[in-house]
Tab-separated table of C-alpha atoms in Angstrom:
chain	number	residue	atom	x	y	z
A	1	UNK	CA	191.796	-46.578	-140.569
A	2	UNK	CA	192.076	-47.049	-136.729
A	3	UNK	CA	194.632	-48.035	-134.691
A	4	UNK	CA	193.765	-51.976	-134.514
A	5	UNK	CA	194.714	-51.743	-137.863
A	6	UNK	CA	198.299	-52.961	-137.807
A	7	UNK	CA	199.455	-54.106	-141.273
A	8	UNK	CA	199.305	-52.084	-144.269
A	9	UNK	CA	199.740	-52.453	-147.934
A	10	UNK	CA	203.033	-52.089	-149.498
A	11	UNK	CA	205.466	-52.807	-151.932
A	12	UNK	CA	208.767	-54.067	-151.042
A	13	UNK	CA	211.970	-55.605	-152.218
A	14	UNK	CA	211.878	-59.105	-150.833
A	15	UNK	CA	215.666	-59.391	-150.978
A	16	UNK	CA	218.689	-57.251	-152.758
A	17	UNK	CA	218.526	-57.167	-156.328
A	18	UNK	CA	215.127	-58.788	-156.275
A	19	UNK	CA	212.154	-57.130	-158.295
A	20	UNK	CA	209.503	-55.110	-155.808
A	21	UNK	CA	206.336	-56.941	-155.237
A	22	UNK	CA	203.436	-55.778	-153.567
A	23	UNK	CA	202.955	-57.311	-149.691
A	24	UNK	CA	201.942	-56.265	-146.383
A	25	UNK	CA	203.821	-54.260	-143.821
A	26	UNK	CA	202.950	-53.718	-139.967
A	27	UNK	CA	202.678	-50.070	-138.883
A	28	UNK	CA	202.927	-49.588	-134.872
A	29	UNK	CA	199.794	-47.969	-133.120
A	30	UNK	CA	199.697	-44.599	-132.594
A	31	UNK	CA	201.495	-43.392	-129.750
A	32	UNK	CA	200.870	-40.158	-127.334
A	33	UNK	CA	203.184	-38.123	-129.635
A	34	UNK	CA	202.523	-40.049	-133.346
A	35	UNK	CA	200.635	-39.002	-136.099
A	36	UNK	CA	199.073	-41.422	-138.490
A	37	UNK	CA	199.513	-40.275	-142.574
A	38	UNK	CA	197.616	-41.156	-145.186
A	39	UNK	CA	200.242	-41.483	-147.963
A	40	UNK	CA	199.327	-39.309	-150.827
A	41	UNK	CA	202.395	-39.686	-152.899
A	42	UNK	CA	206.049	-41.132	-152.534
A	43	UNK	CA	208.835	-40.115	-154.620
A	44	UNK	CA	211.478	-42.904	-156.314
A	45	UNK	CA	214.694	-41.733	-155.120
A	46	UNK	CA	217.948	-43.100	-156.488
A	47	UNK	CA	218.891	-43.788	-152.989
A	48	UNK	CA	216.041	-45.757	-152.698
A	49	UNK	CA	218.051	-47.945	-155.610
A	50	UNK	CA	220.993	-48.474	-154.088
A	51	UNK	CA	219.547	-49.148	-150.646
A	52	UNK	CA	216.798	-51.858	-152.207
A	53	UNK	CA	220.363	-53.532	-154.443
A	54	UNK	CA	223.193	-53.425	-151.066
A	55	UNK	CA	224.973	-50.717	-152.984
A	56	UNK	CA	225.738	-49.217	-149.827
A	57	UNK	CA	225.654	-52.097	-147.263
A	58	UNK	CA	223.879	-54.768	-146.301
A	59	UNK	CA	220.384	-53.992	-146.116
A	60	UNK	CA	217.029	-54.641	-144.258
A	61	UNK	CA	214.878	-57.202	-146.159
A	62	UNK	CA	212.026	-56.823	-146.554
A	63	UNK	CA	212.801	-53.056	-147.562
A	64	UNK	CA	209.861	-50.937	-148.375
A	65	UNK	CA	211.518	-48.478	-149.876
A	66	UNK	CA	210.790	-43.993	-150.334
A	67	UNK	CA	211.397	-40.994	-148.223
A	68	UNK	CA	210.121	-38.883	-150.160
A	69	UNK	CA	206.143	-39.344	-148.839
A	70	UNK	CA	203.841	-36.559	-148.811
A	71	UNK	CA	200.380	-37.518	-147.178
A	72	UNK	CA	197.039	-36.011	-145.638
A	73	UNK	CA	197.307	-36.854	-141.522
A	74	UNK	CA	194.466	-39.294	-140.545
A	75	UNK	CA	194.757	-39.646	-137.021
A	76	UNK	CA	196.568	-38.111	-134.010
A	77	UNK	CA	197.745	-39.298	-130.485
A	78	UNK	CA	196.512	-37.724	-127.713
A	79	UNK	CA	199.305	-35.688	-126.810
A	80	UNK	CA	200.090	-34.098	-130.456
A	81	UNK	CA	199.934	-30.244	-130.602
A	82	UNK	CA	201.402	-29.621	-134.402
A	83	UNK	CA	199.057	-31.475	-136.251
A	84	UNK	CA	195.330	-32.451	-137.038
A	85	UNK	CA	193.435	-34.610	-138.840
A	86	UNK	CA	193.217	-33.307	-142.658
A	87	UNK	CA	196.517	-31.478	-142.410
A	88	UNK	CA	198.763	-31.719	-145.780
A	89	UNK	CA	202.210	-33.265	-144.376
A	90	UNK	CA	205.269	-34.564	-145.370
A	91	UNK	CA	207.842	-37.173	-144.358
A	92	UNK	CA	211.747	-37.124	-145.174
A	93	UNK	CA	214.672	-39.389	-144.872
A	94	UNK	CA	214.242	-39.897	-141.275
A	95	UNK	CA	211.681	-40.345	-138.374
A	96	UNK	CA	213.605	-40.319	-135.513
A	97	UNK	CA	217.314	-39.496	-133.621
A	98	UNK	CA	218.952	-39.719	-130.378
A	99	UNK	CA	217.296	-36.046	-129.214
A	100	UNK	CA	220.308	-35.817	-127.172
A	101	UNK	CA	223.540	-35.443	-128.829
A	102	UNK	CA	225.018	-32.116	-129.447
A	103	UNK	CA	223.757	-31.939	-132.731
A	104	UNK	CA	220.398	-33.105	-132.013
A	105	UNK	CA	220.524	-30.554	-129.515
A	106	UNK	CA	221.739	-27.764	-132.284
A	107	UNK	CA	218.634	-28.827	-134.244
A	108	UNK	CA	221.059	-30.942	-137.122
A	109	UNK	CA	218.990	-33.958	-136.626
A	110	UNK	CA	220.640	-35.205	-139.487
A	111	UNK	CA	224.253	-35.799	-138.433
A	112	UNK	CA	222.868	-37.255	-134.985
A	113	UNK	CA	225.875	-39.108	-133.432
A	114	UNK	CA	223.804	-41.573	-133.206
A	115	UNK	CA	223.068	-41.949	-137.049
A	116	UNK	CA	219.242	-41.419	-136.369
A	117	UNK	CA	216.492	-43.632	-137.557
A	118	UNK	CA	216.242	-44.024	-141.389
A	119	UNK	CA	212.887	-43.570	-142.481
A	120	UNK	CA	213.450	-47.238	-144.335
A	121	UNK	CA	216.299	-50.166	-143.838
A	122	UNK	CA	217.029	-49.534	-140.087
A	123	UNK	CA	215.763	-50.210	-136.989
A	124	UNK	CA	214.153	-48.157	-134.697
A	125	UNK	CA	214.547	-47.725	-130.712
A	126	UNK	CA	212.713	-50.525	-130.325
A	127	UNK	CA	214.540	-53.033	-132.476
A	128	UNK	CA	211.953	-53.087	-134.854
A	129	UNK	CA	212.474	-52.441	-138.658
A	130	UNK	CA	211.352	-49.015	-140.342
A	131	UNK	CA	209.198	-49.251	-143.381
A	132	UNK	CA	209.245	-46.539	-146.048
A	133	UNK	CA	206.616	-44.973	-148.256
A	134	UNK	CA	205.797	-46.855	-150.710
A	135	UNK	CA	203.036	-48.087	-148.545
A	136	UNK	CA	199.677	-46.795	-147.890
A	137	UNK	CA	199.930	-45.717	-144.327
A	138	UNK	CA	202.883	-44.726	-141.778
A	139	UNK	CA	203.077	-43.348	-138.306
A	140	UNK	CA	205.448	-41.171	-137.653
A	141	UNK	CA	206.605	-38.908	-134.809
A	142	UNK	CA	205.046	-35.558	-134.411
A	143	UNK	CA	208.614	-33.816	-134.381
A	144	UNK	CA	209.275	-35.762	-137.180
A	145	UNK	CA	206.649	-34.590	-139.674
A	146	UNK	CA	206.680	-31.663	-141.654
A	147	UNK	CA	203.996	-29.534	-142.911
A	148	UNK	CA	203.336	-28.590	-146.622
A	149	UNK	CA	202.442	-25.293	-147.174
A	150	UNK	CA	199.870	-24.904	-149.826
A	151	UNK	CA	200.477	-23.706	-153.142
A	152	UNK	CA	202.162	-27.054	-153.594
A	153	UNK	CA	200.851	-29.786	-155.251
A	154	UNK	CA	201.170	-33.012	-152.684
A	155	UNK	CA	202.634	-34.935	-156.235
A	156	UNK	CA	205.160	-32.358	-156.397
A	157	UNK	CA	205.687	-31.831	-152.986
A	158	UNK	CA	206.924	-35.078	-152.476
A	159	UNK	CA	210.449	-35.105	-154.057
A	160	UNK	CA	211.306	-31.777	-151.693
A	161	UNK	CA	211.634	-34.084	-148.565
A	162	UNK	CA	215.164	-35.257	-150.205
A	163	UNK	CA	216.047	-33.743	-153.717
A	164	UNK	CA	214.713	-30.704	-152.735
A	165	UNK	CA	216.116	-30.208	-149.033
A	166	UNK	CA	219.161	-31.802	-149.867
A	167	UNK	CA	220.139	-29.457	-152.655
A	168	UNK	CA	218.489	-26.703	-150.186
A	169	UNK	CA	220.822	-27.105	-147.381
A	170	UNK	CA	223.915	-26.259	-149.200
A	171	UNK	CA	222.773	-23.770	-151.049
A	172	UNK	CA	221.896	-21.492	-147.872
A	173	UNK	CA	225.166	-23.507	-145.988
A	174	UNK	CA	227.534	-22.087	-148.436
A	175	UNK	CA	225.654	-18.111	-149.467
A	176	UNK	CA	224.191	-18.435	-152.657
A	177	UNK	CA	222.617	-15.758	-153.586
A	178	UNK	CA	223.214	-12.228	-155.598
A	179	UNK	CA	226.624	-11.966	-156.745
A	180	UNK	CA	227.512	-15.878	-156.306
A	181	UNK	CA	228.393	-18.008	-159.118
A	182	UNK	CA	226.760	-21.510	-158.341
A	183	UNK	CA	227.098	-24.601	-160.418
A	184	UNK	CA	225.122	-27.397	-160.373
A	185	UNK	CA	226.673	-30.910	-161.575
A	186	UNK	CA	223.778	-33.182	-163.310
A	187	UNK	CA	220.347	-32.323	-164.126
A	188	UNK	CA	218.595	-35.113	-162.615
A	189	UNK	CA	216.017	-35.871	-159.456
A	190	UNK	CA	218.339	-34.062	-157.754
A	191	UNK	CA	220.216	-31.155	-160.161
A	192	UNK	CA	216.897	-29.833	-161.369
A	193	UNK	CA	215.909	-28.462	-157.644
A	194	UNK	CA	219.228	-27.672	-157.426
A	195	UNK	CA	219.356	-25.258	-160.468
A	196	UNK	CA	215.452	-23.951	-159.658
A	197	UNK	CA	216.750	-23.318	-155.904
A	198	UNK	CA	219.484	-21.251	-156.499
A	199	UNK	CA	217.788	-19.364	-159.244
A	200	UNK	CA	215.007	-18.635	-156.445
A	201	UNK	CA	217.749	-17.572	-154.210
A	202	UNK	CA	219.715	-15.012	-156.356
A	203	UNK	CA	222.565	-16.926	-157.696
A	204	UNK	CA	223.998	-17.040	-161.414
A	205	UNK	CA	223.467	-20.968	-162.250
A	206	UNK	CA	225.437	-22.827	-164.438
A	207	UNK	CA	224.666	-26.463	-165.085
A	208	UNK	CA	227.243	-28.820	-165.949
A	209	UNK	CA	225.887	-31.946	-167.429
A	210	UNK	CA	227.747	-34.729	-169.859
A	211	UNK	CA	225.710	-33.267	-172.779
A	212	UNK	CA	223.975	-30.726	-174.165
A	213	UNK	CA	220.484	-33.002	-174.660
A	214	UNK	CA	219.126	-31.185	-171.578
A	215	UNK	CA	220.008	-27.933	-171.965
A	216	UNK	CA	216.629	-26.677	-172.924
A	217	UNK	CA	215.045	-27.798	-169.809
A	218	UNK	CA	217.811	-26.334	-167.714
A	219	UNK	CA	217.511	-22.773	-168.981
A	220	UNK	CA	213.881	-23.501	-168.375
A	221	UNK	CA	214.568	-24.174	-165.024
A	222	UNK	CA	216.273	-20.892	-164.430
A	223	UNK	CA	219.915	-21.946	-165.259
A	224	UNK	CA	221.887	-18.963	-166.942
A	225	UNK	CA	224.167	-20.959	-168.468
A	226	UNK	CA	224.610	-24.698	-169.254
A	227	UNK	CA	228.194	-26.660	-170.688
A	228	UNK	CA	229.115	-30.138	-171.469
A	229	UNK	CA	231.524	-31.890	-169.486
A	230	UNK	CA	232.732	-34.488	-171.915
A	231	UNK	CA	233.431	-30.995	-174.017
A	232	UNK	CA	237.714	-30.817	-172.290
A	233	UNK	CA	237.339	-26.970	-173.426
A	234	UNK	CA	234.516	-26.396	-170.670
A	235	UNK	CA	237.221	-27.099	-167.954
A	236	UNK	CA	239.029	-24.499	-169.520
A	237	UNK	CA	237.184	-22.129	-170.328
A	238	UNK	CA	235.415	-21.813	-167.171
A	239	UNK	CA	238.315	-22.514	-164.724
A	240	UNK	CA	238.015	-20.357	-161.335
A	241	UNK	CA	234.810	-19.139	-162.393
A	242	UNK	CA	232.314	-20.635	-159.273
A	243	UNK	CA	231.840	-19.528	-155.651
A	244	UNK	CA	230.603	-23.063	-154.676
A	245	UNK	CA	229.829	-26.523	-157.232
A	246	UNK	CA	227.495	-28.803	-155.876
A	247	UNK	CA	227.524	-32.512	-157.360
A	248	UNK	CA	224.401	-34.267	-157.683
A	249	UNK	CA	225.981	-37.309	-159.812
A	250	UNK	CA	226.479	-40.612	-158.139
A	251	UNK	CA	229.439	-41.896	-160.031
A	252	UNK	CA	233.115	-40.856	-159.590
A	253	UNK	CA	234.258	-37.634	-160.810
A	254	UNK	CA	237.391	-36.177	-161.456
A	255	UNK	CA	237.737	-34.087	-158.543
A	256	UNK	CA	240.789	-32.580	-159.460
A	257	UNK	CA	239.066	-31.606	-162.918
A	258	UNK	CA	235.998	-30.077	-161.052
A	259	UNK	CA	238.115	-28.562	-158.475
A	260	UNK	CA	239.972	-26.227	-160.642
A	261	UNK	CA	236.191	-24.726	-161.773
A	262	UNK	CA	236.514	-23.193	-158.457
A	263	UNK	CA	237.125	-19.833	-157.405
A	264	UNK	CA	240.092	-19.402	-154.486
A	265	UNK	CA	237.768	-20.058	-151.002
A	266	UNK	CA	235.239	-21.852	-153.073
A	267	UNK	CA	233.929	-24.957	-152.101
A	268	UNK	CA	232.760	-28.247	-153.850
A	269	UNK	CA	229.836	-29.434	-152.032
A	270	UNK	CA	228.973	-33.297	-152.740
A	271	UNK	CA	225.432	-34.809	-152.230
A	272	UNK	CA	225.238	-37.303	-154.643
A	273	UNK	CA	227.178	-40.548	-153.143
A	274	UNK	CA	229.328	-42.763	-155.623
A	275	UNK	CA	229.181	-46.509	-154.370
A	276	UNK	CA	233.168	-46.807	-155.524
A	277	UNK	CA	235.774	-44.620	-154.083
A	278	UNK	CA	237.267	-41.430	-155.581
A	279	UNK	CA	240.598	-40.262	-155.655
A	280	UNK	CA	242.072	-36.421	-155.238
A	281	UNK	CA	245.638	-34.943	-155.702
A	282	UNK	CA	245.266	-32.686	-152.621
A	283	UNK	CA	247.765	-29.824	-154.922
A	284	UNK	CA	243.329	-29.254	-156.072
A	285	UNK	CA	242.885	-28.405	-153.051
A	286	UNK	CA	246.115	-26.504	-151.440
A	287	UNK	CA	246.240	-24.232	-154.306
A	288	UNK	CA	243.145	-21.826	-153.971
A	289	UNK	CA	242.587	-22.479	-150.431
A	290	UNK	CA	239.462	-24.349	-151.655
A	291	UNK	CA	237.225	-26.821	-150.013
A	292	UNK	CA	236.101	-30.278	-150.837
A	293	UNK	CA	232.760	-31.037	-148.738
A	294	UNK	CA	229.788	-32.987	-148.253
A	295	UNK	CA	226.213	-32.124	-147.497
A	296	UNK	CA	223.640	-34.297	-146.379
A	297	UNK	CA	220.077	-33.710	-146.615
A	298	UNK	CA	218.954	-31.000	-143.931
A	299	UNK	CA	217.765	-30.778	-140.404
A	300	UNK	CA	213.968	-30.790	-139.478
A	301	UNK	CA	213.996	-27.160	-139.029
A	302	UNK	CA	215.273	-26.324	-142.587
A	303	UNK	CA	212.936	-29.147	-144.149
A	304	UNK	CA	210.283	-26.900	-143.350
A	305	UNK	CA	211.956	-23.798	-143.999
A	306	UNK	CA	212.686	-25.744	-147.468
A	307	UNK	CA	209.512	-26.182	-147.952
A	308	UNK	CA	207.760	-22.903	-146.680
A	309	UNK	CA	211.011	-21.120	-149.573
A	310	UNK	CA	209.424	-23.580	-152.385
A	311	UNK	CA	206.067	-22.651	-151.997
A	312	UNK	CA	206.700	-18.626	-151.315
A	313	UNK	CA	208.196	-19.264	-155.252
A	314	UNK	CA	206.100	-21.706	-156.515
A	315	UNK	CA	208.476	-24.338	-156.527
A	316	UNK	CA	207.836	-27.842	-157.255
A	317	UNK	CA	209.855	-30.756	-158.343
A	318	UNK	CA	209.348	-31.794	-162.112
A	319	UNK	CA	207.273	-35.510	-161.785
A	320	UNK	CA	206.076	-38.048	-163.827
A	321	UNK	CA	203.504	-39.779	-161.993
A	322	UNK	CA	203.458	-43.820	-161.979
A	323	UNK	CA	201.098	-46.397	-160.512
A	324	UNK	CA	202.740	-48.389	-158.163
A	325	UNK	CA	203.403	-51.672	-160.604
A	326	UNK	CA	205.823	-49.755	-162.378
A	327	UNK	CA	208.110	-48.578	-159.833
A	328	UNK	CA	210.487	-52.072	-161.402
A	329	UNK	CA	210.264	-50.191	-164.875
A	330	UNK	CA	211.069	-46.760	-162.924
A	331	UNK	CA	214.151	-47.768	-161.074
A	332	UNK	CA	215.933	-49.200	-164.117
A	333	UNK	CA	214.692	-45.839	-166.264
A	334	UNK	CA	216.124	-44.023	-163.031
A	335	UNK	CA	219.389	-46.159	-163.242
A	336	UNK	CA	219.193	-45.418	-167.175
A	337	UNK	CA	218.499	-41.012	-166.790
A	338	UNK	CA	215.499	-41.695	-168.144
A	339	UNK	CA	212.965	-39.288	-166.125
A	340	UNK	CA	212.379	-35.841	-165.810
A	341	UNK	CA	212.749	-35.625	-163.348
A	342	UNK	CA	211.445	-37.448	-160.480
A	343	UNK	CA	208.949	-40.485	-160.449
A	344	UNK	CA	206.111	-39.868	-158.173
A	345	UNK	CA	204.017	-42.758	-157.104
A	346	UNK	CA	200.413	-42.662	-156.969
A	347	UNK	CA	199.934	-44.549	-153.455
A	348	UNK	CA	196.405	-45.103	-154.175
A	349	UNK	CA	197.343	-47.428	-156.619
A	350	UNK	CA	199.315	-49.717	-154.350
């Protein structure tokens, strides 16, 4: 592939709610500072589900949705000095921000004033709408791309640029490590990385999931402990036991149950985004000093600091791979918990 080539193959939700299909998608040249990837592998995240049905908006149609895209780089511009052809590369949730905000600045790309560039359903600084990676090819800035160490396969490699970074961040945002008491809420896409993460890091894990169904897998994962939430005695028996609770569920929970689980100065940390509002009695709150946060995703920096962890421990996310026409059947088996835990599609098969 050159750069004449301008359109790519892809598979894209023509409209919201409306089944993927496969189509064509036009990639811009590569520019003095671009690299071209060869899309190995792109992960099905369930933001990728809410973004393709308007669960969070209006979006971009035609949406090709995934940033979770893990590649082999096929050409470079002329001015790149990170990259070469035949590196092993990755792509996360975004490909570009303002580069001069104070947070840009700070190197937290991610809560660019700005909002950044979405890796899929937004526009970029030319007007133009950003295509995601369920395609065969992308370009993508230089200082956008991140390199995956080996010792991890490119198929599981792929689900790090947003389950794994964005259970990453608050992990090393909030400590945990020896002598912390970390729970993780759900074992899904995102929960699993979350409970092999802070296992990696030190921490004692606890998973709190609706049933006991997974518990196997979690202890597998490196969870020391693992409770029910529909059990009411888990609230009790474990109340002010964790240093920080990070929520990986995308429905409402009661905060003020999940609050009192935390220790005085703990924090509940929430990545996983409900599309209805929540409420709180703020008395959850006021009485242990405690905090109610949220964490999204990570900065460029700590991708690859993510990544360079994973691989120093072997981590990988837990995949089933798919071909590309059953990423329809995937999202409703995502909207359904039915995966373990991350789809991974095969991009040669789109």
């Amino acid at each position: 592939m050159t750069t004449n080539v301008t359109t790519v193959p892809a598979y894209a939700a023509p409209a919201a709610n409306a089944p993927l299909e496969r189509t064509t998608v036009p990639r811009r040249p590569v520019g003095e500072h671009d690299v071209l990837i060869e899309i190995k592998y792109a992960g099905i995240c369930h933001s990728d589900i809410h973004q393709a049905r308007d669960g969070w908006g209006e979006g971009i149609f035609p949406m090709v949705p995934g940033h979770e895209i893990a590649g082999i780089v096929a050409e470079v511009g002329p001015g790149v000095s990170r990259f070469q052809v035949g590196d092993r590369v990755g792509v996360g949730c975004f490909v570009d921000s303002c580069r001069e905000c104070a947070y840009c600045l700070q190197g937290l790309e991610q809560y660019c004033v700005q909002g950044g560039t979405g890796t899929y359903n937004a526009l970029d600084k030319n007007g133009e709408p950003t295509y995601g990676g369920y395609s065969s090819h992308i370009v993508v800035d230089e200082n956008y791309t991140l390199r995956i160490p080996e010792g991890i396969g490119l198929d599981e490699a792929a689900p790090l640029l947003c389950a794994g970074i964005t259970l990453y961040s608050p992990l090393a945002h909030w400590h945990a490590g020896p002598g912390k008491k970390v729970a993780i809420v759900g074992l899904g896409g995102l929960g699993h990385m979350g409970v092999k993460i802070a296992h990696a890091l030190g921490a004692e894990v606890t998973v709190l999931s609706q049933s006991l169904k997974k518990q196997e897998d979690g202890l597998k994962l490196g969870a020391d402990h693992y409770y029910a939430t529909s059990d009411p005695a888990t609230f009790t028996e474990l109340a002010g036991t964790f240093d920080l609770v990070i929520s990986t569920v995308s429905a409402p929970l009661d905060f003020n149950a999940y609050l009192s689980l935390v220790k005085t100065d703990g924090a509940l940390v929430n990545v996983g985004a409900p599309e209805e509002p929540v409420s709180l009695n703020l008395f959850s709150l006021i009485g242990g000093r405690k905090t109610l946060a949220g964490s999204m995703i990570g900065s460029i920096a700590e991708t690859q600091e993510m990544l360079d962890f994973c691989a120093e421990h072997g981590l990988g996310a837990e995949i089933e791979l798919i071909r590309a026409e059953q990423i329809n059947e995937a999202y409703e088996r995502v909207v359904a918990s039915d995966v373990r835990y991350r789809f991974v599609i095969d991009a040669s098969t789109i």
